[in-house]
């Protein structure tokens, strides 16, 4: 029986913007990143999950992303997986900054669940990353508009505002 190839270490990052408990988002995202990592010869050794954090926030506003940055420095892991570019960012500028930090400051490679390199050193790869970030931002805008339309329709039917969980106090 042959020896099994040693898998390289990698981290997985996931994010869910709404704070709805009971979603399968975390499980789904990490299953996808684990499968992609294994296909590429990596093993996810730690997962970082930002819950209730918008994709328009930078690293300083994401506790788990900040923790991942510290773990990269501490453990020397140089490969990051996320389910899709939209889990990393839903804002084009924010996404470019985060990917730049990971690739240039921390010298990491960043992949999505389809094993796409989210920052390539060639101009075609960078163009694709920028297009994917623009699509993620557009998708977020459309989602927000659909939710607002749904709230307005429910208010028209029931006469009551629909805004989600009330603030404490």
mmCIF file of C-alpha atoms in Angstrom, residues 71-163:
data_model
loop_
_atom_site.group_PDB
_atom_site.id
_atom_site.type_symbol
_atom_site.label_atom_id
_atom_site.label_comp_id
_atom_site.label_asym_id
_atom_site.label_seq_id
_atom_site.Cartn_x
_atom_site.Cartn_y
_atom_site.Cartn_z
ATOM 1 C CA UNK A 71 -3.028 33.101 12.888
ATOM 2 C CA UNK A 72 -1.397 33.525 9.464
ATOM 3 C CA UNK A 73 1.492 35.388 11.086
ATOM 4 C CA UNK A 74 1.726 32.938 13.981
ATOM 5 C CA UNK A 75 1.397 29.656 12.050
ATOM 6 C CA UNK A 76 2.771 30.635 8.662
ATOM 7 C CA UNK A 77 -0.216 29.270 6.703
ATOM 8 C CA UNK A 78 -0.156 30.752 3.206
ATOM 9 C CA UNK A 79 -3.384 29.437 1.650
ATOM 10 C CA UNK A 80 -6.924 30.634 2.322
ATOM 11 C CA UNK A 81 -10.189 29.177 1.018
ATOM 12 C CA UNK A 82 -13.615 30.820 1.011
ATOM 13 C CA UNK A 83 -16.821 29.504 -0.536
ATOM 14 C CA UNK A 84 -17.033 32.400 -2.968
ATOM 15 C CA UNK A 85 -15.643 35.876 -3.375
ATOM 16 C CA UNK A 86 -18.940 37.224 -1.960
ATOM 17 C CA UNK A 87 -18.120 35.586 1.397
ATOM 18 C CA UNK A 88 -14.945 37.624 1.459
ATOM 19 C CA UNK A 89 -16.535 40.895 0.315
ATOM 20 C CA UNK A 90 -19.725 42.403 -1.086
ATOM 21 C CA UNK A 91 -18.081 45.691 -1.936
ATOM 22 C CA UNK A 92 -15.608 45.996 -4.794
ATOM 23 C CA UNK A 93 -13.182 48.357 -3.065
ATOM 24 C CA UNK A 94 -13.331 46.472 0.238
ATOM 25 C CA UNK A 95 -12.715 43.180 -1.582
ATOM 26 C CA UNK A 96 -9.718 44.556 -3.438
ATOM 27 C CA UNK A 97 -8.236 45.826 -0.173
ATOM 28 C CA UNK A 98 -8.800 42.500 1.634
ATOM 29 C CA UNK A 99 -7.384 40.437 -1.225
ATOM 30 C CA UNK A 100 -4.438 42.812 -1.511
ATOM 31 C CA UNK A 101 -3.749 42.475 2.221
ATOM 32 C CA UNK A 102 -3.877 38.696 2.049
ATOM 33 C CA UNK A 103 -1.780 38.354 -1.099
ATOM 34 C CA UNK A 104 0.727 41.155 -0.694
ATOM 35 C CA UNK A 105 1.012 41.809 3.046
ATOM 36 C CA UNK A 106 0.619 38.180 4.173
ATOM 37 C CA UNK A 107 1.863 36.504 0.955
ATOM 38 C CA UNK A 108 -1.161 34.175 0.830
ATOM 39 C CA UNK A 109 -2.971 32.574 -2.060
ATOM 40 C CA UNK A 110 -6.760 32.922 -1.870
ATOM 41 C CA UNK A 111 -9.076 30.400 -3.542
ATOM 42 C CA UNK A 112 -12.828 29.966 -3.777
ATOM 43 C CA UNK A 113 -14.691 26.651 -3.688
ATOM 44 C CA UNK A 114 -14.334 26.243 -7.464
ATOM 45 C CA UNK A 115 -10.526 26.351 -6.920
ATOM 46 C CA UNK A 116 -10.271 29.735 -8.656
ATOM 47 C CA UNK A 117 -7.262 31.802 -7.611
ATOM 48 C CA UNK A 118 -8.888 35.043 -6.431
ATOM 49 C CA UNK A 119 -5.769 37.050 -7.069
ATOM 50 C CA UNK A 120 -3.505 36.187 -9.911
ATOM 51 C CA UNK A 121 -0.281 37.951 -10.734
ATOM 52 C CA UNK A 122 -1.387 38.363 -14.350
ATOM 53 C CA UNK A 123 -3.691 41.082 -15.663
ATOM 54 C CA UNK A 124 -6.367 38.636 -16.869
ATOM 55 C CA UNK A 125 -6.653 37.051 -13.426
ATOM 56 C CA UNK A 126 -6.877 40.451 -11.733
ATOM 57 C CA UNK A 127 -9.560 41.497 -14.223
ATOM 58 C CA UNK A 128 -11.627 38.385 -13.412
ATOM 59 C CA UNK A 129 -11.294 39.099 -9.672
ATOM 60 C CA UNK A 130 -12.497 42.667 -10.189
ATOM 61 C CA UNK A 131 -15.468 41.470 -12.261
ATOM 62 C CA UNK A 132 -16.375 38.877 -9.599
ATOM 63 C CA UNK A 133 -16.254 41.566 -6.902
ATOM 64 C CA UNK A 134 -18.474 43.853 -9.004
ATOM 65 C CA UNK A 135 -20.973 41.002 -9.450
ATOM 66 C CA UNK A 136 -20.942 40.318 -5.680
ATOM 67 C CA UNK A 137 -21.637 44.003 -5.001
ATOM 68 C CA UNK A 138 -24.461 44.098 -7.575
ATOM 69 C CA UNK A 139 -25.966 40.931 -6.111
ATOM 70 C CA UNK A 140 -25.938 42.518 -2.639
ATOM 71 C CA UNK A 141 -27.672 45.664 -3.931
ATOM 72 C CA UNK A 142 -30.351 43.557 -5.617
ATOM 73 C CA UNK A 143 -30.849 41.476 -2.468
ATOM 74 C CA UNK A 144 -31.268 44.579 -0.314
ATOM 75 C CA UNK A 145 -33.803 45.996 -2.800
ATOM 76 C CA UNK A 146 -35.811 42.726 -2.821
ATOM 77 C CA UNK A 147 -35.869 42.651 0.976
ATOM 78 C CA UNK A 148 -37.066 46.277 1.138
ATOM 79 C CA UNK A 149 -39.788 45.527 -1.402
ATOM 80 C CA UNK A 150 -40.896 42.481 0.601
ATOM 81 C CA UNK A 151 -41.019 44.504 3.839
ATOM 82 C CA UNK A 152 -43.079 47.203 2.134
ATOM 83 C CA UNK A 153 -45.510 44.607 0.751
ATOM 84 C CA UNK A 154 -45.928 43.000 4.168
ATOM 85 C CA UNK A 155 -46.483 46.406 5.771
ATOM 86 C CA UNK A 156 -49.168 47.148 3.173
ATOM 87 C CA UNK A 157 -50.881 43.818 3.962
ATOM 88 C CA UNK A 158 -50.614 43.941 7.748
ATOM 89 C CA UNK A 159 -50.311 47.654 8.490
ATOM 90 C CA UNK A 160 -47.282 46.953 10.678
ATOM 91 C CA UNK A 161 -43.621 47.702 10.059
ATOM 92 C CA UNK A 162 -41.369 44.756 9.383
ATOM 93 C CA UNK A 163 -37.798 45.551 10.366
#
